């Protein structure tokens, strides 16, 4: 699995108004982890990050398939 970075960045910009700390808190990861994901274009995202995105999407009625590619 990997993150759809285009959709992920849009979520950061639109839902969290670019506030990385708020996004990290809502996904259940550290701001450092979020920074690494953004810096490495999603390549450093592990199970915790993917799980956090899925939980966030379910809780907020988003389709997690828009944010995660199942490869």
Tab-separated table of C-alpha atoms in Angstrom:
chain	number	residue	atom	x	y	z
A	1	UNK	CA	0.000	0.000	0.000
A	2	UNK	CA	1.116	3.517	-0.617
A	3	UNK	CA	-0.266	6.999	-0.081
A	4	UNK	CA	-1.845	8.964	-2.912
A	5	UNK	CA	0.266	12.052	-2.237
A	6	UNK	CA	-1.757	14.339	-4.481
A	7	UNK	CA	-4.944	13.606	-2.516
A	8	UNK	CA	-3.039	13.595	0.791
A	9	UNK	CA	-1.595	17.052	0.142
A	10	UNK	CA	-5.031	18.327	-0.896
A	11	UNK	CA	-6.454	16.981	2.371
A	12	UNK	CA	-3.713	18.770	4.325
A	13	UNK	CA	-4.405	22.021	2.510
A	14	UNK	CA	-8.209	21.962	2.505
A	15	UNK	CA	-9.251	20.114	5.679
A	16	UNK	CA	-6.389	21.222	7.940
A	17	UNK	CA	-5.590	24.554	6.271
A	18	UNK	CA	-1.969	23.428	5.931
A	19	UNK	CA	-1.609	22.797	9.681
A	20	UNK	CA	0.678	19.777	9.833
A	21	UNK	CA	0.432	19.432	13.621
A	22	UNK	CA	-3.355	19.200	13.429
A	23	UNK	CA	-3.247	16.667	10.611
A	24	UNK	CA	-0.687	14.526	12.424
A	25	UNK	CA	-2.788	14.593	15.606
A	26	UNK	CA	-5.941	13.565	13.696
A	27	UNK	CA	-4.175	10.702	11.949
A	28	UNK	CA	-2.518	9.546	15.174
A	29	UNK	CA	1.103	10.058	14.170
A	30	UNK	CA	3.831	12.457	15.217
A	31	UNK	CA	4.515	15.667	13.343
A	32	UNK	CA	7.982	14.265	12.620
A	33	UNK	CA	6.425	11.229	10.903
A	34	UNK	CA	4.167	13.482	8.863
A	35	UNK	CA	7.129	15.638	7.843
A	36	UNK	CA	9.020	12.535	6.712
A	37	UNK	CA	6.031	11.388	4.655
A	38	UNK	CA	5.752	14.782	2.980
A	39	UNK	CA	9.515	15.079	2.445
A	40	UNK	CA	9.847	11.566	0.979
A	41	UNK	CA	6.693	11.743	-1.144
A	42	UNK	CA	4.941	9.090	0.964
A	43	UNK	CA	7.684	6.508	0.741
A	44	UNK	CA	8.285	6.362	4.514
A	45	UNK	CA	4.660	5.570	5.391
A	46	UNK	CA	4.303	2.371	7.377
A	47	UNK	CA	1.403	0.419	8.822
A	48	UNK	CA	0.724	2.928	11.587
A	49	UNK	CA	0.395	5.782	9.101
A	50	UNK	CA	-1.764	3.819	6.662
A	51	UNK	CA	-3.959	2.605	9.529
A	52	UNK	CA	-4.277	6.151	10.847
A	53	UNK	CA	-5.375	7.429	7.452
A	54	UNK	CA	-7.967	4.663	7.168
A	55	UNK	CA	-9.333	5.360	10.674
A	56	UNK	CA	-9.454	9.099	9.987
A	57	UNK	CA	-11.304	8.548	6.705
A	58	UNK	CA	-13.855	6.202	8.270
A	59	UNK	CA	-14.506	8.608	11.167
A	60	UNK	CA	-14.991	11.542	8.775
A	61	UNK	CA	-16.920	9.774	5.997
A	62	UNK	CA	-14.090	9.971	3.480
A	63	UNK	CA	-13.313	7.136	1.115
A	64	UNK	CA	-9.895	5.910	2.208
A	65	UNK	CA	-9.367	4.476	-1.265
A	66	UNK	CA	-8.966	8.080	-2.434
A	67	UNK	CA	-5.910	8.437	-0.179
A	68	UNK	CA	-4.324	5.000	-0.337
A	69	UNK	CA	-3.298	2.955	-3.347
A	70	UNK	CA	-3.614	-0.784	-2.786
A	71	UNK	CA	-0.656	-2.205	-4.657
